[in-house]
Amino acid sequence: MDVLRPTLIKIGGRVYRKNLIREQVYQAEEEEDFCAGPDDCADEPCDAFVVEETEKGFQCRVEAPSPFYKYLIGKKGETKKRLETETRTSISIPKPGIEGEIVITGQHRSGIISARTRIDVLLDSFRKKQPFTHFLSFALNQPAIQERFLQFKEEVLEKCSKDHGVCSSLFQNPAKLHLTLGTLVLLNEREIQKACDLLQRCKEDFVDRITGGKPLAVEVAGVEYMNDDPAMTDVLYAKVRMKDGSDRLQMIADQLVERFVASGLMLKEWDRVKLHATVMNTLFRKDPSAEEGSDATPGKSSFKERESFNGRNILKHFENFYFGEVQLDLVHLSQRFSSDASGYYVTSGQL
């Protein structure tokens, strides 16, 4: 790492420098210990959180989902002890499985700020290593779209089933056809509610203004592939565009992601949201419930071996296949690995 260009981490509206973290890897995940040395982050005064003065000194409260407690405690309590010793504070962490607040207490305000800053950096690091639990989506599973998709599947298998890797298991579940705007890691009810509240504010701040309070008429037409070589395709998707030729759908998608990234609920992956609806994916070959991003979780060695398929003939025959028109009027906060009565993902909230 270039010491003149250290990694920057944005937490609570402030930017911190982060030096190299020495990680110790243990067999049992629940005993994983993250070594946070005195130089792992900048202990700079911060107005992004409240430090309260008490009769015995100072204290600060930290909200964190219970799955993260074990990482802050560390193997045999080593991480917690190290933080307390180096910052001269006492850190109270709720019991496993109980949602609550982490409380930092100490004699000196500077020690409280140092401990809080280090805990924030560690929590940010832990979150980036978690697989996503929810995603923002537009549903494209209207009956007419599903019918055309099933026709697409039938014709592809009829004309291209002899091509390498092409088989029925590659196709999306028609009830789950959707546009993904961005993925989130929401680990408790408080975080889910925070995401729902932000969706509502987005509706009031810009979505209603862009849509004029009316559904967006979009067309789902044509197919394209994700990677560089069509003969080695992993993901084939249907293209989505506004029927009136405007960029209003793109504007809503980009601004929603921008707001969620700024709130800390979502990680920024691309400059613009790529509007697409997956119709074929090699992840489905072994796991029909798999979704985009499930083989690319940051920090996890969860790569699944994929068998690509030859998509050249599919692109040749179905390049302009028309899946239909749909009226988009809801953005869903969808729960991963779930199904509701309609077959679509369970909705934790919607706009």
mmCIF file of C-alpha atoms in Angstrom:
data_model
loop_
_atom_site.group_PDB
_atom_site.id
_atom_site.type_symbol
_atom_site.label_atom_id
_atom_site.label_comp_id
_atom_site.label_asym_id
_atom_site.label_seq_id
_atom_site.Cartn_x
_atom_site.Cartn_y
_atom_site.Cartn_z
ATOM 1 C CA MET A 1 0.000 0.000 0.000
ATOM 2 C CA ASP A 2 1.283 3.494 -0.880
ATOM 3 C CA VAL A 3 1.675 5.290 2.454
ATOM 4 C CA LEU A 4 1.084 8.587 0.665
ATOM 5 C CA ARG A 5 -2.252 7.340 -0.687
ATOM 6 C CA PRO A 6 -3.838 5.322 2.133
ATOM 7 C CA THR A 7 -7.255 3.713 1.855
ATOM 8 C CA LEU A 8 -10.026 6.149 2.787
ATOM 9 C CA ILE A 9 -13.174 5.030 4.599
ATOM 10 C CA LYS A 10 -16.303 7.187 4.783
ATOM 11 C CA ILE A 11 -18.223 6.725 8.042
ATOM 12 C CA GLY A 12 -21.034 8.944 9.256
ATOM 13 C CA GLY A 13 -20.179 11.753 6.864
ATOM 14 C CA ARG A 14 -16.502 11.812 7.867
ATOM 15 C CA VAL A 15 -13.500 10.387 5.988
ATOM 16 C CA TYR A 16 -10.830 8.386 7.829
ATOM 17 C CA ARG A 17 -7.418 7.113 6.787
ATOM 18 C CA LYS A 18 -6.931 3.371 7.198
ATOM 19 C CA ASN A 19 -3.558 1.679 7.463
ATOM 20 C CA LEU A 20 -2.861 -1.982 6.846
ATOM 21 C CA ILE A 21 -4.753 -4.294 9.200
ATOM 22 C CA ARG A 22 -3.004 -7.423 10.379
ATOM 23 C CA GLU A 23 -5.617 -10.181 10.302
ATOM 24 C CA GLN A 24 -5.336 -13.510 12.089
ATOM 25 C CA VAL A 25 -7.426 -16.281 10.565
ATOM 26 C CA TYR A 26 -8.926 -18.950 12.797
ATOM 27 C CA GLN A 27 -10.762 -22.132 11.962
ATOM 28 C CA ALA A 28 -14.052 -21.237 13.628
ATOM 29 C CA GLU A 29 -15.673 -18.134 12.192
ATOM 30 C CA GLU A 30 -17.321 -17.302 15.491
ATOM 31 C CA GLU A 31 -13.896 -16.885 17.033
ATOM 32 C CA GLU A 32 -12.465 -14.765 14.252
ATOM 33 C CA ASP A 33 -10.174 -12.094 15.656
ATOM 34 C CA PHE A 34 -9.539 -8.844 13.845
ATOM 35 C CA CYS A 35 -6.278 -7.271 15.013
ATOM 36 C CA ALA A 36 -6.818 -3.576 15.380
ATOM 37 C CA GLY A 37 -3.497 -2.043 16.295
ATOM 38 C CA PRO A 38 -2.988 1.505 17.450
ATOM 39 C CA ASP A 39 -2.183 2.658 13.918
ATOM 40 C CA ASP A 40 -5.098 0.999 12.149
ATOM 41 C CA CYS A 41 -7.111 4.184 11.899
ATOM 42 C CA ALA A 42 -6.829 7.863 12.578
ATOM 43 C CA ASP A 43 -8.031 8.749 16.074
ATOM 44 C CA GLU A 44 -9.197 12.178 15.020
ATOM 45 C CA PRO A 45 -11.909 14.132 16.895
ATOM 46 C CA CYS A 46 -15.234 13.478 15.236
ATOM 47 C CA ASP A 47 -18.588 15.245 15.428
ATOM 48 C CA ALA A 48 -20.387 12.386 13.671
ATOM 49 C CA PHE A 49 -21.273 10.812 17.029
ATOM 50 C CA VAL A 50 -22.147 12.009 20.527
ATOM 51 C CA VAL A 51 -19.784 11.695 23.484
ATOM 52 C CA GLU A 52 -21.694 12.250 26.727
ATOM 53 C CA GLU A 53 -20.153 13.527 29.929
ATOM 54 C CA THR A 54 -21.104 11.487 33.009
ATOM 55 C CA GLU A 55 -20.363 11.648 36.743
ATOM 56 C CA LYS A 56 -17.473 9.220 36.274
ATOM 57 C CA GLY A 57 -16.118 10.534 32.983
ATOM 58 C CA PHE A 58 -17.443 10.082 29.452
ATOM 59 C CA GLN A 59 -19.437 7.569 27.438
ATOM 60 C CA CYS A 60 -20.524 6.903 23.851
ATOM 61 C CA ARG A 61 -23.163 4.539 22.480
ATOM 62 C CA VAL A 62 -22.720 2.556 19.267
ATOM 63 C CA GLU A 63 -25.526 0.863 17.337
ATOM 64 C CA ALA A 64 -24.416 -2.399 15.760
ATOM 65 C CA PRO A 65 -26.321 -5.543 14.675
ATOM 66 C CA SER A 66 -25.848 -8.532 16.980
ATOM 67 C CA PRO A 67 -24.094 -10.728 14.325
ATOM 68 C CA PHE A 68 -21.107 -8.352 14.617
ATOM 69 C CA TYR A 69 -20.641 -8.708 18.379
ATOM 70 C CA LYS A 70 -18.470 -11.833 18.091
ATOM 71 C CA TYR A 71 -16.031 -10.029 15.799
ATOM 72 C CA LEU A 72 -15.625 -7.105 18.209
ATOM 73 C CA ILE A 73 -15.072 -9.533 21.077
ATOM 74 C CA GLY A 74 -12.612 -11.686 19.106
ATOM 75 C CA LYS A 75 -10.988 -15.001 19.969
ATOM 76 C CA LYS A 76 -11.081 -15.403 23.755
ATOM 77 C CA GLY A 77 -12.022 -11.730 24.006
ATOM 78 C CA GLU A 78 -8.677 -10.565 22.594
ATOM 79 C CA THR A 79 -9.993 -7.852 20.245
ATOM 80 C CA LYS A 80 -12.156 -6.263 22.946
ATOM 81 C CA LYS A 81 -9.331 -6.410 25.512
ATOM 82 C CA ARG A 82 -6.871 -4.841 23.064
ATOM 83 C CA LEU A 83 -9.237 -1.988 22.250
ATOM 84 C CA GLU A 84 -9.889 -1.330 25.934
ATOM 85 C CA THR A 85 -6.205 -1.422 26.857
ATOM 86 C CA GLU A 86 -4.990 0.798 24.024
ATOM 87 C CA THR A 87 -7.746 3.411 24.435
ATOM 88 C CA ARG A 88 -8.037 3.163 28.240
ATOM 89 C CA THR A 89 -11.771 2.595 28.032
ATOM 90 C CA SER A 90 -14.298 -0.037 29.053
ATOM 91 C CA ILE A 91 -16.474 -1.497 26.276
ATOM 92 C CA SER A 92 -19.805 -3.135 27.144
ATOM 93 C CA ILE A 93 -21.212 -5.399 24.415
ATOM 94 C CA PRO A 94 -24.699 -7.000 24.644
ATOM 95 C CA LYS A 95 -24.984 -10.766 24.905
ATOM 96 C CA PRO A 96 -24.984 -12.733 21.605
ATOM 97 C CA GLY A 97 -28.324 -12.614 19.805
ATOM 98 C CA ILE A 98 -29.632 -9.668 21.822
ATOM 99 C CA GLU A 99 -30.039 -6.421 19.899
ATOM 100 C CA GLY A 100 -28.836 -3.429 21.834
ATOM 101 C CA GLU A 101 -26.183 -0.754 22.042
ATOM 102 C CA ILE A 102 -22.454 -1.081 22.589
ATOM 103 C CA VAL A 103 -21.458 1.349 25.360
ATOM 104 C CA ILE A 104 -17.948 2.801 25.610
ATOM 105 C CA THR A 105 -17.012 4.421 28.950
ATOM 106 C CA GLY A 106 -13.799 6.027 30.154
ATOM 107 C CA GLN A 107 -12.117 8.825 32.056
ATOM 108 C CA HIS A 108 -10.927 10.748 29.008
ATOM 109 C CA ARG A 109 -12.906 12.065 26.050
ATOM 110 C CA SER A 110 -9.985 11.387 23.686
ATOM 111 C CA GLY A 111 -9.989 7.714 24.662
ATOM 112 C CA ILE A 112 -13.723 7.452 23.971
ATOM 113 C CA ILE A 113 -13.279 9.028 20.545
ATOM 114 C CA SER A 114 -10.351 6.720 19.771
ATOM 115 C CA ALA A 115 -12.304 3.589 20.747
ATOM 116 C CA ARG A 116 -15.417 4.678 18.863
ATOM 117 C CA THR A 117 -13.453 5.460 15.711
ATOM 118 C CA ARG A 118 -11.716 2.077 15.773
ATOM 119 C CA ILE A 119 -14.989 0.256 16.376
ATOM 120 C CA ASP A 120 -16.590 2.106 13.441
ATOM 121 C CA VAL A 121 -13.728 1.084 11.134
ATOM 122 C CA LEU A 122 -13.984 -2.545 12.278
ATOM 123 C CA LEU A 123 -17.774 -2.591 11.818
ATOM 124 C CA ASP A 124 -17.375 -1.161 8.324
ATOM 125 C CA SER A 125 -14.840 -3.884 7.513
ATOM 126 C CA PHE A 126 -17.124 -6.634 8.858
ATOM 127 C CA ARG A 127 -20.101 -5.355 6.875
ATOM 128 C CA LYS A 128 -18.188 -5.419 3.606
ATOM 129 C CA LYS A 129 -17.512 -9.115 4.149
ATOM 130 C CA GLN A 130 -21.161 -10.069 4.586
ATOM 131 C CA PRO A 131 -23.245 -11.523 1.725
ATOM 132 C CA PHE A 132 -26.100 -9.234 0.776
ATOM 133 C CA THR A 133 -29.479 -9.876 2.386
ATOM 134 C CA HIS A 134 -31.769 -7.495 0.462
ATOM 135 C CA PHE A 135 -31.868 -5.611 -2.820
ATOM 136 C CA LEU A 136 -33.820 -2.794 -4.441
ATOM 137 C CA SER A 137 -35.813 -4.084 -7.390
ATOM 138 C CA PHE A 138 -38.483 -3.412 -9.977
ATOM 139 C CA ALA A 139 -40.663 -6.496 -10.536
ATOM 140 C CA LEU A 140 -40.974 -7.635 -14.167
ATOM 141 C CA ASN A 141 -43.098 -10.701 -13.452
ATOM 142 C CA GLN A 142 -46.383 -9.466 -14.891
ATOM 143 C CA PRO A 143 -48.357 -12.283 -16.604
ATOM 144 C CA ALA A 144 -47.760 -11.015 -20.152
ATOM 145 C CA ILE A 145 -44.001 -10.747 -19.560
ATOM 146 C CA GLN A 146 -43.884 -14.217 -17.996
ATOM 147 C CA GLU A 147 -45.754 -15.674 -20.961
ATOM 148 C CA ARG A 148 -43.331 -14.154 -23.481
ATOM 149 C CA PHE A 149 -40.359 -15.255 -21.362
ATOM 150 C CA LEU A 150 -41.591 -18.852 -21.387
ATOM 151 C CA GLN A 151 -41.958 -18.591 -25.170
ATOM 152 C CA PHE A 152 -38.366 -17.290 -25.346
ATOM 153 C CA LYS A 153 -37.181 -20.235 -23.250
ATOM 154 C CA GLU A 154 -39.047 -22.751 -25.417
ATOM 155 C CA GLU A 155 -37.670 -21.312 -28.663
ATOM 156 C CA VAL A 156 -34.104 -21.096 -27.346
ATOM 157 C CA LEU A 157 -34.160 -24.743 -26.284
ATOM 158 C CA GLU A 158 -35.692 -25.711 -29.620
ATOM 159 C CA LYS A 159 -33.104 -23.884 -31.749
ATOM 160 C CA CYS A 160 -29.976 -23.808 -29.562
ATOM 161 C CA SER A 161 -30.070 -26.807 -27.189
ATOM 162 C CA LYS A 162 -27.190 -28.455 -29.081
ATOM 163 C CA ASP A 163 -24.911 -25.492 -28.395
ATOM 164 C CA HIS A 164 -22.351 -26.050 -25.658
ATOM 165 C CA GLY A 165 -23.752 -25.633 -22.160
ATOM 166 C CA VAL A 166 -27.285 -24.610 -23.158
ATOM 167 C CA CYS A 167 -29.970 -26.366 -21.101
ATOM 168 C CA SER A 168 -33.260 -25.618 -19.334
ATOM 169 C CA SER A 169 -31.644 -25.180 -15.897
ATOM 170 C CA LEU A 170 -29.996 -21.897 -16.999
ATOM 171 C CA PHE A 171 -33.254 -19.951 -17.203
ATOM 172 C CA GLN A 172 -34.602 -17.553 -14.604
ATOM 173 C CA ASN A 173 -37.746 -18.443 -12.654
ATOM 174 C CA PRO A 174 -40.380 -16.393 -14.559
ATOM 175 C CA ALA A 175 -42.078 -15.358 -11.288
ATOM 176 C CA LYS A 176 -38.815 -13.718 -10.177
ATOM 177 C CA LEU A 177 -38.047 -11.655 -13.288
ATOM 178 C CA HIS A 178 -36.813 -8.274 -12.080
ATOM 179 C CA LEU A 179 -34.454 -5.325 -12.382
ATOM 180 C CA THR A 180 -31.864 -5.087 -9.614
ATOM 181 C CA LEU A 181 -30.867 -1.534 -8.705
ATOM 182 C CA GLY A 182 -28.479 -2.334 -5.866
ATOM 183 C CA THR A 183 -27.801 -4.769 -3.024
ATOM 184 C CA LEU A 184 -27.826 -4.185 0.751
ATOM 185 C CA VAL A 185 -26.669 -5.888 3.935
ATOM 186 C CA LEU A 186 -29.474 -5.417 6.488
ATOM 187 C CA LEU A 187 -28.890 -7.492 9.611
ATOM 188 C CA ASN A 188 -31.679 -6.488 11.968
ATOM 189 C CA GLU A 189 -35.121 -4.884 12.029
ATOM 190 C CA ARG A 190 -33.672 -1.458 12.781
ATOM 191 C CA GLU A 191 -31.588 -1.506 9.605
ATOM 192 C CA ILE A 192 -34.550 -2.751 7.551
ATOM 193 C CA GLN A 193 -36.697 0.071 8.920
ATOM 194 C CA LYS A 194 -33.945 2.580 8.150
ATOM 195 C CA ALA A 195 -33.947 1.395 4.519
ATOM 196 C CA CYS A 196 -37.756 1.613 4.341
ATOM 197 C CA ASP A 197 -37.717 5.148 5.744
ATOM 198 C CA LEU A 198 -35.067 6.193 3.229
ATOM 199 C CA LEU A 199 -37.174 4.790 0.376
ATOM 200 C CA GLN A 200 -40.081 6.943 1.495
ATOM 201 C CA ARG A 201 -37.893 10.055 1.660
ATOM 202 C CA CYS A 202 -36.641 9.328 -1.862
ATOM 203 C CA LYS A 203 -40.228 9.177 -3.068
ATOM 204 C CA GLU A 204 -40.940 12.576 -1.569
ATOM 205 C CA ASP A 205 -37.626 14.167 -2.594
ATOM 206 C CA PHE A 206 -37.329 13.197 -6.257
ATOM 207 C CA VAL A 207 -39.207 10.079 -7.456
ATOM 208 C CA ASP A 208 -42.658 11.717 -7.592
ATOM 209 C CA ARG A 209 -41.150 14.714 -9.360
ATOM 210 C CA ILE A 210 -39.495 12.556 -12.043
ATOM 211 C CA THR A 211 -42.513 10.305 -12.617
ATOM 212 C CA GLY A 212 -45.168 12.983 -12.252
ATOM 213 C CA GLY A 213 -46.949 10.587 -9.925
ATOM 214 C CA LYS A 214 -47.621 8.152 -12.793
ATOM 215 C CA PRO A 215 -46.249 4.656 -13.569
ATOM 216 C CA LEU A 216 -43.309 4.405 -15.963
ATOM 217 C CA ALA A 217 -44.124 2.653 -19.242
ATOM 218 C CA VAL A 218 -41.112 0.519 -20.185
ATOM 219 C CA GLU A 219 -40.354 -2.038 -22.862
ATOM 220 C CA VAL A 220 -38.401 -5.226 -22.278
ATOM 221 C CA ALA A 221 -36.821 -6.087 -25.599
ATOM 222 C CA GLY A 222 -33.605 -7.609 -26.956
ATOM 223 C CA VAL A 223 -30.942 -9.685 -25.241
ATOM 224 C CA GLU A 224 -27.295 -9.010 -24.458
ATOM 225 C CA TYR A 225 -24.472 -10.823 -22.640
ATOM 226 C CA MET A 226 -22.317 -9.708 -19.714
ATOM 227 C CA ASN A 227 -18.805 -10.899 -20.546
ATOM 228 C CA ASP A 228 -16.411 -10.345 -23.463
ATOM 229 C CA ASP A 229 -16.828 -13.588 -25.410
ATOM 230 C CA PRO A 230 -20.357 -14.681 -26.436
ATOM 231 C CA ALA A 231 -19.051 -18.228 -26.821
ATOM 232 C CA MET A 232 -18.280 -18.214 -23.070
ATOM 233 C CA THR A 233 -21.418 -16.585 -21.654
ATOM 234 C CA ASP A 234 -22.335 -16.709 -17.961
ATOM 235 C CA VAL A 235 -25.184 -14.181 -17.858
ATOM 236 C CA LEU A 236 -27.656 -13.315 -20.603
ATOM 237 C CA TYR A 237 -30.039 -10.465 -19.875
ATOM 238 C CA ALA A 238 -33.017 -8.709 -21.424
ATOM 239 C CA LYS A 239 -32.637 -4.995 -22.088
ATOM 240 C CA VAL A 240 -35.068 -2.513 -20.581
ATOM 241 C CA ARG A 241 -35.868 0.949 -21.930
ATOM 242 C CA MET A 242 -38.428 3.697 -21.427
ATOM 243 C CA LYS A 243 -41.170 3.513 -24.054
ATOM 244 C CA ASP A 244 -41.045 7.291 -24.567
ATOM 245 C CA GLY A 245 -37.278 7.211 -25.117
ATOM 246 C CA SER A 246 -36.531 9.298 -22.022
ATOM 247 C CA ASP A 247 -33.931 8.525 -19.352
ATOM 248 C CA ARG A 248 -36.353 8.829 -16.403
ATOM 249 C CA LEU A 249 -35.939 5.194 -15.311
ATOM 250 C CA GLN A 250 -32.160 5.582 -15.372
ATOM 251 C CA MET A 251 -32.422 8.833 -13.391
ATOM 252 C CA ILE A 252 -34.531 7.195 -10.680
ATOM 253 C CA ALA A 253 -32.234 4.167 -10.459
ATOM 254 C CA ASP A 254 -29.061 6.272 -10.238
ATOM 255 C CA GLN A 255 -30.476 8.705 -7.679
ATOM 256 C CA LEU A 256 -31.857 5.900 -5.490
ATOM 257 C CA VAL A 257 -28.475 4.179 -5.414
ATOM 258 C CA GLU A 258 -26.718 7.496 -4.748
ATOM 259 C CA ARG A 259 -28.960 8.138 -1.725
ATOM 260 C CA PHE A 260 -28.511 4.625 -0.331
ATOM 261 C CA VAL A 261 -24.736 4.777 -0.777
ATOM 262 C CA ALA A 262 -24.610 8.154 0.988
ATOM 263 C CA SER A 263 -26.609 6.687 3.894
ATOM 264 C CA GLY A 264 -24.102 3.866 4.335
ATOM 265 C CA LEU A 265 -26.703 1.186 3.571
ATOM 266 C CA MET A 266 -25.244 0.319 0.165
ATOM 267 C CA LEU A 267 -21.741 0.073 -1.310
ATOM 268 C CA LYS A 268 -20.985 1.955 -4.512
ATOM 269 C CA GLU A 269 -20.150 -0.495 -7.307
ATOM 270 C CA TRP A 270 -20.659 1.416 -10.547
ATOM 271 C CA ASP A 271 -20.976 5.008 -11.709
ATOM 272 C CA ARG A 272 -24.381 4.189 -13.221
ATOM 273 C CA VAL A 273 -26.911 1.441 -12.623
ATOM 274 C CA LYS A 274 -26.949 -1.073 -15.467
ATOM 275 C CA LEU A 275 -30.634 -1.611 -16.238
ATOM 276 C CA HIS A 276 -31.054 -5.263 -17.139
ATOM 277 C CA ALA A 277 -33.220 -8.271 -16.374
ATOM 278 C CA THR A 278 -31.356 -11.570 -16.102
ATOM 279 C CA VAL A 279 -32.992 -14.306 -18.189
ATOM 280 C CA MET A 280 -30.187 -16.902 -18.188
ATOM 281 C CA ASN A 281 -27.440 -17.389 -15.619
ATOM 282 C CA THR A 282 -24.947 -20.238 -15.204
ATOM 283 C CA LEU A 283 -25.328 -19.956 -11.414
ATOM 284 C CA PHE A 284 -28.852 -21.347 -11.850
ATOM 285 C CA ARG A 285 -27.375 -24.566 -13.242
ATOM 286 C CA LYS A 286 -26.484 -25.858 -9.770
ATOM 287 C CA ASP A 287 -28.649 -23.604 -7.618
ATOM 288 C CA PRO A 288 -32.008 -22.368 -8.979
ATOM 289 C CA SER A 289 -32.283 -19.924 -6.054
ATOM 290 C CA ALA A 290 -28.926 -18.270 -6.800
ATOM 291 C CA GLU A 291 -28.829 -14.588 -7.645
ATOM 292 C CA GLU A 292 -26.435 -12.126 -9.180
ATOM 293 C CA GLY A 293 -23.659 -11.194 -6.776
ATOM 294 C CA SER A 294 -23.896 -14.450 -4.812
ATOM 295 C CA ASP A 295 -20.536 -15.584 -6.187
ATOM 296 C CA ALA A 296 -18.799 -12.271 -5.619
ATOM 297 C CA THR A 297 -19.136 -11.383 -1.972
ATOM 298 C CA PRO A 298 -16.275 -9.062 -0.975
ATOM 299 C CA GLY A 299 -13.806 -10.674 1.384
ATOM 300 C CA LYS A 300 -15.303 -14.133 1.073
ATOM 301 C CA SER A 301 -13.816 -17.077 -0.819
ATOM 302 C CA SER A 302 -17.289 -18.033 -2.062
ATOM 303 C CA PHE A 303 -16.506 -18.287 -5.764
ATOM 304 C CA LYS A 304 -18.537 -20.999 -7.354
ATOM 305 C CA GLU A 305 -17.167 -22.803 -10.372
ATOM 306 C CA ARG A 306 -19.323 -21.881 -13.354
ATOM 307 C CA GLU A 307 -19.785 -23.732 -16.612
ATOM 308 C CA SER A 308 -20.243 -21.123 -19.325
ATOM 309 C CA PHE A 309 -22.498 -21.644 -22.338
ATOM 310 C CA ASN A 310 -22.147 -20.713 -25.989
ATOM 311 C CA GLY A 311 -24.559 -17.839 -26.521
ATOM 312 C CA ARG A 312 -23.676 -16.956 -30.129
ATOM 313 C CA ASN A 313 -26.715 -18.559 -31.738
ATOM 314 C CA ILE A 314 -29.038 -17.244 -29.029
ATOM 315 C CA LEU A 315 -27.801 -13.717 -29.730
ATOM 316 C CA LYS A 316 -28.128 -14.295 -33.470
ATOM 317 C CA HIS A 317 -31.713 -15.595 -33.340
ATOM 318 C CA PHE A 318 -33.080 -13.591 -30.407
ATOM 319 C CA GLU A 319 -31.131 -10.329 -30.461
ATOM 320 C CA ASN A 320 -34.365 -8.328 -30.829
ATOM 321 C CA PHE A 321 -36.786 -10.661 -29.034
ATOM 322 C CA TYR A 322 -39.720 -8.654 -27.635
ATOM 323 C CA PHE A 323 -40.699 -9.628 -24.085
ATOM 324 C CA GLY A 324 -43.390 -6.995 -23.770
ATOM 325 C CA GLU A 325 -44.378 -3.737 -22.122
ATOM 326 C CA VAL A 326 -44.846 -3.158 -18.416
ATOM 327 C CA GLN A 327 -45.947 -0.318 -16.143
ATOM 328 C CA LEU A 328 -43.463 0.219 -13.293
ATOM 329 C CA ASP A 329 -44.968 1.872 -10.240
ATOM 330 C CA LEU A 330 -43.197 0.219 -7.273
ATOM 331 C CA VAL A 331 -39.610 -0.081 -6.089
ATOM 332 C CA HIS A 332 -39.333 -3.097 -3.788
ATOM 333 C CA LEU A 333 -36.953 -3.674 -0.909
ATOM 334 C CA SER A 334 -36.716 -7.374 -1.700
ATOM 335 C CA GLN A 335 -35.512 -10.079 0.657
ATOM 336 C CA ARG A 336 -32.980 -12.466 -0.811
ATOM 337 C CA PHE A 337 -33.755 -16.220 -0.918
ATOM 338 C CA SER A 338 -37.484 -15.732 -0.350
ATOM 339 C CA SER A 339 -40.824 -16.087 -2.140
ATOM 340 C CA ASP A 340 -44.242 -14.582 -1.522
ATOM 341 C CA ALA A 341 -47.642 -15.910 -2.618
ATOM 342 C CA SER A 342 -47.067 -14.704 -6.186
ATOM 343 C CA GLY A 343 -43.656 -16.377 -6.421
ATOM 344 C CA TYR A 344 -41.811 -13.038 -6.316
ATOM 345 C CA TYR A 345 -39.408 -12.096 -3.531
ATOM 346 C CA VAL A 346 -40.827 -11.174 -0.130
ATOM 347 C CA THR A 347 -41.038 -7.389 0.153
ATOM 348 C CA SER A 348 -39.689 -5.784 3.323
ATOM 349 C CA GLY A 349 -40.758 -2.348 2.093
ATOM 350 C CA GLN A 350 -41.663 -0.507 -1.086
ATOM 351 C CA LEU A 351 -41.784 2.897 -2.693
#
